[in-house]
mmCIF file of C-alpha atoms and ligand atoms in Angstrom:
data_model
loop_
_atom_site.group_PDB
_atom_site.id
_atom_site.type_symbol
_atom_site.label_atom_id
_atom_site.label_comp_id
_atom_site.label_asym_id
_atom_site.label_seq_id
_atom_site.Cartn_x
_atom_site.Cartn_y
_atom_site.Cartn_z
ATOM 1 C CA MET A 1 -40.418 18.407 -7.996
ATOM 2 C CA ASN A 2 -39.681 21.387 -5.768
ATOM 3 C CA ASP A 3 -35.890 21.544 -5.510
ATOM 4 C CA GLN A 4 -35.513 25.338 -5.945
ATOM 5 C CA GLN A 5 -34.657 25.925 -2.228
ATOM 6 C CA ILE A 6 -31.718 23.370 -2.222
ATOM 7 C CA THR A 7 -28.443 24.508 -3.751
ATOM 8 C CA ARG A 8 -26.158 21.723 -4.962
ATOM 9 C CA VAL A 9 -22.474 22.519 -5.095
ATOM 10 C CA PRO A 10 -21.212 21.503 -8.525
ATOM 11 C CA LEU A 11 -18.699 18.681 -8.529
ATOM 12 C CA ILE A 12 -15.882 18.532 -11.212
ATOM 13 C CA ALA A 13 -14.493 15.010 -10.980
ATOM 14 C CA GLY A 14 -11.466 13.781 -12.870
ATOM 15 C CA ASN A 15 -11.319 10.054 -13.469
ATOM 16 C CA TRP A 16 -7.741 9.408 -14.494
ATOM 17 C CA LYS A 17 -8.419 5.706 -15.259
ATOM 18 C CA MET A 18 -5.039 3.872 -15.556
ATOM 19 C CA ASN A 19 -3.005 7.006 -16.157
ATOM 20 C CA LEU A 20 -0.200 8.740 -14.256
ATOM 21 C CA ASP A 21 2.092 6.804 -11.865
ATOM 22 C CA HIS A 22 2.503 8.254 -8.359
ATOM 23 C CA LEU A 23 5.311 10.556 -9.370
ATOM 24 C CA GLN A 24 3.368 11.944 -12.312
ATOM 25 C CA ALA A 25 0.392 12.240 -10.144
ATOM 26 C CA ILE A 26 2.316 14.571 -7.706
ATOM 27 C CA ALA A 27 3.490 16.745 -10.546
ATOM 28 C CA HIS A 28 -0.036 16.833 -12.065
ATOM 29 C CA VAL A 29 -1.868 17.771 -8.876
ATOM 30 C CA GLN A 30 0.738 20.473 -8.150
ATOM 31 C CA LYS A 31 0.349 22.018 -11.461
ATOM 32 C CA LEU A 32 -3.426 21.830 -11.232
ATOM 33 C CA SER A 33 -3.542 23.404 -7.806
ATOM 34 C CA TRP A 34 -1.152 26.194 -8.842
ATOM 35 C CA THR A 35 -3.318 26.990 -11.810
ATOM 36 C CA LEU A 36 -6.437 27.080 -9.772
ATOM 37 C CA LYS A 37 -4.693 29.152 -7.068
ATOM 38 C CA ASP A 38 -3.662 31.744 -9.682
ATOM 39 C CA ALA A 39 -7.150 31.909 -10.868
ATOM 40 C CA ARG A 40 -8.409 32.325 -7.346
ATOM 41 C CA HIS A 41 -10.594 29.263 -7.605
ATOM 42 C CA ASP A 42 -13.068 28.922 -4.726
ATOM 43 C CA TYR A 43 -13.318 25.148 -3.967
ATOM 44 C CA GLY A 44 -16.439 25.958 -1.908
ATOM 45 C CA GLU A 45 -18.266 27.161 -4.889
ATOM 46 C CA VAL A 46 -17.200 24.547 -7.393
ATOM 47 C CA GLU A 47 -15.932 21.265 -5.769
ATOM 48 C CA VAL A 48 -12.916 19.500 -7.375
ATOM 49 C CA ALA A 49 -12.168 15.888 -6.969
ATOM 50 C CA VAL A 50 -9.487 13.712 -8.567
ATOM 51 C CA PHE A 51 -9.722 9.868 -8.946
ATOM 52 C CA PRO A 52 -6.077 8.547 -9.334
ATOM 53 C CA PRO A 53 -5.157 4.817 -9.579
ATOM 54 C CA PHE A 54 -4.761 3.046 -6.178
ATOM 55 C CA THR A 55 -0.979 3.250 -6.219
ATOM 56 C CA ASP A 56 -1.103 7.117 -6.371
ATOM 57 C CA LEU A 57 -3.718 7.670 -3.513
ATOM 58 C CA ARG A 58 -1.073 7.962 -0.674
ATOM 59 C CA SER A 59 1.083 10.351 -2.584
ATOM 60 C CA VAL A 60 -1.751 12.585 -3.536
ATOM 61 C CA GLN A 61 -3.281 12.465 0.037
ATOM 62 C CA THR A 62 0.033 13.565 1.435
ATOM 63 C CA LEU A 63 0.335 16.428 -1.053
ATOM 64 C CA LEU A 64 -3.166 17.653 -0.483
ATOM 65 C CA SER A 65 -2.824 17.615 3.193
ATOM 66 C CA ALA A 66 0.727 19.104 3.370
ATOM 67 C CA ASP A 67 -0.181 22.012 1.165
ATOM 68 C CA ARG A 68 -3.699 22.374 2.534
ATOM 69 C CA ILE A 69 -5.233 21.909 -0.932
ATOM 70 C CA PRO A 70 -8.986 21.638 -0.620
ATOM 71 C CA MET A 71 -9.280 19.161 -3.479
ATOM 72 C CA LYS A 72 -11.124 15.955 -2.715
ATOM 73 C CA LEU A 73 -9.760 12.505 -3.359
ATOM 74 C CA GLY A 74 -11.514 9.649 -4.938
ATOM 75 C CA ALA A 75 -10.702 5.996 -5.804
ATOM 76 C CA GLN A 76 -11.724 4.208 -8.927
ATOM 77 C CA ASP A 77 -13.035 0.980 -7.437
ATOM 78 C CA VAL A 78 -13.689 -0.731 -4.101
ATOM 79 C CA SER A 79 -14.220 -4.183 -2.984
ATOM 80 C CA PRO A 80 -17.615 -5.258 -1.821
ATOM 81 C CA ASN A 81 -16.028 -7.177 1.169
ATOM 82 C CA SER A 82 -14.663 -5.707 4.361
ATOM 83 C CA VAL A 83 -11.300 -7.573 5.041
ATOM 84 C CA GLY A 84 -9.983 -11.053 4.458
ATOM 85 C CA ALA A 85 -8.917 -13.386 1.809
ATOM 86 C CA TYR A 86 -9.647 -11.289 -1.311
ATOM 87 C CA THR A 87 -6.395 -11.201 -3.258
ATOM 88 C CA GLY A 88 -6.020 -7.931 -5.163
ATOM 89 C CA ASP A 89 -9.051 -6.188 -3.690
ATOM 90 C CA ILE A 90 -9.148 -2.976 -1.728
ATOM 91 C CA ALA A 91 -11.447 -2.474 1.157
ATOM 92 C CA ALA A 92 -13.532 0.668 1.604
ATOM 93 C CA SER A 93 -12.204 1.125 5.107
ATOM 94 C CA PHE A 94 -8.638 1.306 3.651
ATOM 95 C CA LEU A 95 -9.678 4.063 1.319
ATOM 96 C CA ALA A 96 -11.456 5.983 4.083
ATOM 97 C CA LYS A 97 -8.126 5.857 6.222
ATOM 98 C CA LEU A 98 -6.510 7.579 3.286
ATOM 99 C CA GLU A 99 -8.915 10.467 3.575
ATOM 100 C CA THR A 100 -10.600 9.324 0.266
ATOM 101 C CA SER A 101 -14.091 10.946 -0.016
ATOM 102 C CA TYR A 102 -15.428 9.339 -3.076
ATOM 103 C CA VAL A 103 -15.260 6.112 -5.004
ATOM 104 C CA LEU A 104 -16.481 5.204 -8.465
ATOM 105 C CA VAL A 105 -18.797 2.247 -8.734
ATOM 106 C CA GLY A 106 -20.331 0.712 -11.800
ATOM 107 C CA HIS A 107 -18.075 2.556 -14.306
ATOM 108 C CA SER A 108 -18.817 1.051 -17.758
ATOM 109 C CA GLU A 109 -15.185 0.057 -18.101
ATOM 110 C CA ARG A 110 -15.707 -2.152 -15.029
ATOM 111 C CA ARG A 111 -19.117 -3.363 -16.082
ATOM 112 C CA HIS A 112 -18.062 -4.369 -19.571
ATOM 113 C CA GLY A 113 -14.227 -4.977 -19.132
ATOM 114 C CA HIS A 114 -14.529 -6.860 -15.884
ATOM 115 C CA GLY A 115 -18.128 -8.339 -16.135
ATOM 116 C CA GLU A 116 -19.386 -6.374 -13.099
ATOM 117 C CA ASP A 117 -23.254 -6.780 -12.817
ATOM 118 C CA ASP A 118 -25.848 -4.785 -11.050
ATOM 119 C CA GLN A 119 -25.688 -6.936 -8.130
ATOM 120 C CA LEU A 120 -21.961 -6.446 -7.586
ATOM 121 C CA VAL A 121 -22.330 -2.704 -8.196
ATOM 122 C CA ALA A 122 -25.034 -2.622 -5.441
ATOM 123 C CA ALA A 123 -22.660 -4.462 -2.993
ATOM 124 C CA LYS A 124 -19.848 -2.151 -3.764
ATOM 125 C CA THR A 125 -22.197 0.859 -3.224
ATOM 126 C CA LYS A 126 -23.211 -0.565 0.146
ATOM 127 C CA ALA A 127 -19.651 -1.231 1.220
ATOM 128 C CA ALA A 128 -18.689 2.238 0.312
ATOM 129 C CA VAL A 129 -21.538 3.890 2.204
ATOM 130 C CA GLY A 130 -20.819 1.610 5.140
ATOM 131 C CA SER A 131 -17.339 3.085 5.485
ATOM 132 C CA GLY A 132 -18.261 6.677 5.171
ATOM 133 C CA LEU A 133 -17.300 7.076 1.526
ATOM 134 C CA VAL A 134 -19.608 8.702 -1.009
ATOM 135 C CA PRO A 135 -20.154 6.217 -3.951
ATOM 136 C CA VAL A 136 -20.155 7.836 -7.294
ATOM 137 C CA ILE A 137 -22.653 5.479 -8.989
ATOM 138 C CA CYS A 138 -21.980 5.401 -12.742
ATOM 139 C CA VAL A 139 -24.862 4.331 -14.967
ATOM 140 C CA GLY A 140 -25.388 4.605 -18.815
ATOM 141 C CA GLU A 141 -26.740 3.024 -21.777
ATOM 142 C CA THR A 142 -24.957 1.453 -24.769
ATOM 143 C CA ALA A 143 -25.545 2.437 -28.304
ATOM 144 C CA GLU A 144 -27.797 -0.589 -28.721
ATOM 145 C CA ASP A 145 -29.771 0.215 -25.550
ATOM 146 C CA LEU A 146 -30.219 3.677 -26.829
ATOM 147 C CA GLU A 147 -31.659 2.393 -30.052
ATOM 148 C CA GLU A 148 -33.814 -0.329 -28.547
ATOM 149 C CA ARG A 149 -35.065 1.296 -25.392
ATOM 150 C CA GLY A 150 -34.208 5.049 -25.524
ATOM 151 C CA ALA A 151 -31.709 6.766 -23.374
ATOM 152 C CA ALA A 152 -33.206 6.668 -19.857
ATOM 153 C CA ALA A 153 -34.470 3.026 -19.435
ATOM 154 C CA VAL A 154 -31.088 1.372 -18.723
ATOM 155 C CA PRO A 155 -29.545 4.078 -16.575
ATOM 156 C CA VAL A 156 -32.744 4.265 -14.546
ATOM 157 C CA GLU A 157 -32.689 0.372 -13.964
ATOM 158 C CA GLN A 158 -28.960 0.440 -13.243
ATOM 159 C CA LEU A 159 -29.539 3.110 -10.495
ATOM 160 C CA ASN A 160 -32.466 1.431 -8.957
ATOM 161 C CA ALA A 161 -30.462 -1.800 -8.626
ATOM 162 C CA ALA A 162 -27.480 0.060 -7.117
ATOM 163 C CA VAL A 163 -29.427 1.829 -4.398
ATOM 164 C CA ALA A 164 -31.822 -1.018 -3.700
ATOM 165 C CA ALA A 165 -30.267 -1.959 -0.380
ATOM 166 C CA LEU A 166 -29.178 1.467 0.706
ATOM 167 C CA PRO A 167 -30.425 3.048 3.868
ATOM 168 C CA LYS A 168 -32.472 6.275 3.454
ATOM 169 C CA ASP A 169 -30.275 9.417 3.691
ATOM 170 C CA SER A 170 -27.195 7.718 2.363
ATOM 171 C CA GLU A 171 -25.103 10.430 0.640
ATOM 172 C CA ILE A 172 -24.479 9.340 -3.043
ATOM 173 C CA VAL A 173 -23.491 10.904 -6.282
ATOM 174 C CA ILE A 174 -24.825 9.678 -9.545
ATOM 175 C CA ALA A 175 -22.915 9.927 -12.799
ATOM 176 C CA TYR A 176 -24.827 9.452 -16.092
ATOM 177 C CA GLU A 177 -22.309 8.355 -18.646
ATOM 178 C CA PRO A 178 -23.694 7.105 -21.919
ATOM 179 C CA VAL A 179 -21.288 4.257 -22.935
ATOM 180 C CA TRP A 180 -21.334 5.443 -26.552
ATOM 181 C CA ALA A 181 -20.080 8.911 -25.400
ATOM 182 C CA ILE A 182 -17.159 7.776 -23.218
ATOM 183 C CA GLY A 183 -13.761 8.366 -24.874
ATOM 184 C CA THR A 184 -15.282 8.905 -28.269
ATOM 185 C CA GLY A 185 -15.296 12.687 -28.603
ATOM 186 C CA ASN A 186 -19.084 12.487 -29.038
ATOM 187 C CA SER A 187 -20.708 13.820 -25.975
ATOM 188 C CA ALA A 188 -24.489 13.576 -25.408
ATOM 189 C CA THR A 189 -26.382 16.740 -26.389
ATOM 190 C CA PRO A 190 -27.094 18.833 -23.321
ATOM 191 C CA GLU A 191 -30.840 18.246 -23.796
ATOM 192 C CA GLN A 192 -30.441 14.509 -23.749
ATOM 193 C CA ALA A 193 -28.175 14.564 -20.805
ATOM 194 C CA GLU A 194 -30.620 16.795 -18.925
ATOM 195 C CA SER A 195 -33.585 14.510 -19.705
ATOM 196 C CA VAL A 196 -31.890 11.402 -18.408
ATOM 197 C CA CYS A 197 -30.439 13.187 -15.414
ATOM 198 C CA ALA A 198 -33.959 14.396 -14.644
ATOM 199 C CA ALA A 199 -35.269 10.821 -15.014
ATOM 200 C CA LEU A 200 -32.586 9.608 -12.607
ATOM 201 C CA ARG A 201 -33.495 12.185 -10.014
ATOM 202 C CA HIS A 202 -37.189 11.305 -10.413
ATOM 203 C CA SER A 203 -36.303 7.738 -9.683
ATOM 204 C CA LEU A 204 -34.448 8.718 -6.546
ATOM 205 C CA GLU A 205 -37.367 10.755 -5.529
ATOM 206 C CA GLU A 206 -39.611 7.697 -5.734
ATOM 207 C CA LYS A 207 -37.277 5.652 -3.610
ATOM 208 C CA PHE A 208 -35.969 8.184 -1.085
ATOM 209 C CA GLY A 209 -38.341 11.111 -1.232
ATOM 210 C CA SER A 210 -38.056 14.565 -2.727
ATOM 211 C CA GLU A 211 -35.742 16.090 -0.104
ATOM 212 C CA GLN A 212 -32.995 13.577 -0.668
ATOM 213 C CA ALA A 213 -33.526 13.569 -4.374
ATOM 214 C CA SER A 214 -33.093 17.392 -4.341
ATOM 215 C CA ARG A 215 -29.906 17.176 -2.417
ATOM 216 C CA THR A 216 -28.221 14.468 -4.506
ATOM 217 C CA ARG A 217 -25.843 15.593 -7.209
ATOM 218 C CA VAL A 218 -26.239 14.103 -10.652
ATOM 219 C CA LEU A 219 -23.193 14.418 -12.917
ATOM 220 C CA TYR A 220 -22.849 13.900 -16.710
ATOM 221 C CA GLY A 221 -19.805 12.098 -18.118
ATOM 222 C CA GLY A 222 -18.693 11.186 -21.577
ATOM 223 C CA SER A 223 -16.288 13.291 -23.762
ATOM 224 C CA VAL A 224 -16.625 16.333 -21.538
ATOM 225 C CA ASN A 225 -13.987 19.061 -22.334
ATOM 226 C CA SER A 226 -13.538 22.705 -21.869
ATOM 227 C CA GLN A 227 -15.560 23.506 -24.970
ATOM 228 C CA ASN A 228 -18.754 21.687 -24.031
ATOM 229 C CA VAL A 229 -18.766 21.828 -20.241
ATOM 230 C CA ALA A 230 -20.457 25.202 -19.876
ATOM 231 C CA SER A 231 -23.371 24.252 -22.005
ATOM 232 C CA ILE A 232 -23.838 20.972 -20.128
ATOM 233 C CA LEU A 233 -23.662 22.579 -16.803
ATOM 234 C CA ARG A 234 -26.281 25.237 -17.552
ATOM 235 C CA LEU A 235 -29.029 22.703 -17.351
ATOM 236 C CA PRO A 236 -30.980 22.355 -14.023
ATOM 237 C CA ASN A 237 -30.656 18.675 -13.306
ATOM 238 C CA ILE A 238 -26.828 18.394 -14.141
ATOM 239 C CA ASP A 239 -24.785 19.199 -11.122
ATOM 240 C CA GLY A 240 -21.242 18.428 -12.330
ATOM 241 C CA VAL A 241 -19.156 16.355 -14.669
ATOM 242 C CA LEU A 242 -17.096 13.231 -14.531
ATOM 243 C CA VAL A 243 -14.180 13.877 -16.800
ATOM 244 C CA GLY A 244 -11.956 11.072 -18.170
ATOM 245 C CA GLY A 245 -9.459 11.823 -21.045
ATOM 246 C CA ALA A 246 -9.513 15.645 -20.435
ATOM 247 C CA SER A 247 -8.611 15.261 -16.719
ATOM 248 C CA ILE A 248 -5.063 13.953 -17.505
ATOM 249 C CA ASP A 249 -4.119 17.247 -18.929
ATOM 250 C CA SER A 250 -3.955 19.785 -15.920
ATOM 251 C CA GLN A 251 -4.423 22.885 -17.957
ATOM 252 C CA GLU A 252 -7.502 21.497 -19.734
ATOM 253 C CA PHE A 253 -8.977 20.151 -16.477
ATOM 254 C CA ALA A 254 -8.310 23.543 -14.780
ATOM 255 C CA ARG A 255 -10.354 25.210 -17.668
ATOM 256 C CA ILE A 256 -13.244 22.774 -17.082
ATOM 257 C CA VAL A 257 -13.119 23.529 -13.381
ATOM 258 C CA GLN A 258 -13.479 27.176 -14.178
ATOM 259 C CA TYR A 259 -16.417 26.634 -16.567
ATOM 260 C CA ARG A 260 -18.194 29.624 -15.044
ATOM 261 C CA LYS A 261 -15.685 31.952 -16.498
ATOM 262 C CA HIS A 262 -16.072 30.938 -20.135
ATOM 263 C CA VAL A 263 -19.237 30.913 -21.906
ATOM 264 C CA THR A 264 -19.361 28.737 -25.047
ATOM 265 C CA ALA A 265 -21.426 29.185 -28.099
ATOM 266 C CA ALA A 266 -22.652 25.594 -27.857
HETATM 267 P P1 PGA B 1 -14.166 10.566 -21.135
HETATM 268 O O1 PGA B 1 -14.315 9.531 -20.005
HETATM 269 O O2 PGA B 1 -14.221 11.919 -20.574
HETATM 270 O O3 PGA B 1 -12.780 10.199 -21.662
HETATM 271 O O4 PGA B 1 -15.216 10.290 -22.226
HETATM 272 C C1 PGA B 1 -15.332 9.707 -19.075
HETATM 273 C C2 PGA B 1 -15.369 8.546 -18.040
HETATM 274 O O5 PGA B 1 -15.076 7.409 -18.424
HETATM 275 O O6 PGA B 1 -15.591 8.633 -16.754
#
């Protein structure tokens, strides 16, 4: 594939999961933005997004806009429906009103903890795109999948299902997150992550053509920290990282964002 001409801006995304209430969220984002300001971080060179719990979104949005912090906001989930009698759900249009740019769909903690299947993930993906949000489509194999079918088969199937009903040219981000690597301290090797991310991009190319596949960012997630991030982001098909645990610590997350400044031995 010829994607040499297209430059993809790396995306460093922090998935806070169910951590930090809205008061803690404000303090956290303030510290993070001060640290990045001191380091003269260029948000145009390396994009930064945080994915707080729903109850924090309004507070973080207000802070980002009042202090003109060019950090992007993401949500952790979205309803497949628009409005109506769906107790507990949050519509994509509500998130868009809060200047939320991104939303996670298909995170393994939702697939496994809440029984979300490929069909529901596809419906959420479509709802997000329909409201102008960029879905971050999370895919990844379990340890058993890895043993039985290799690393790429399940993530590619999950991706194909999620984008099946999407119009061409929809902006999406893909996050390859091996389930066995999430929250375990065992990240995939950079080579394995690269080979699955390349397979995911190839599958996008088959569906949407090479231009769109070359533009789409494919992230890696699963035990990313400031020690391993630089070696992961050296690879050509990996355009950013989705960080869980290490995104709760503002100093550690700031170090991850500044991965270009530190070269690791890994
Ligand atoms: P982790 O989580 O960085 O704590 O492994 C990643 C994720 O679940 O998105």
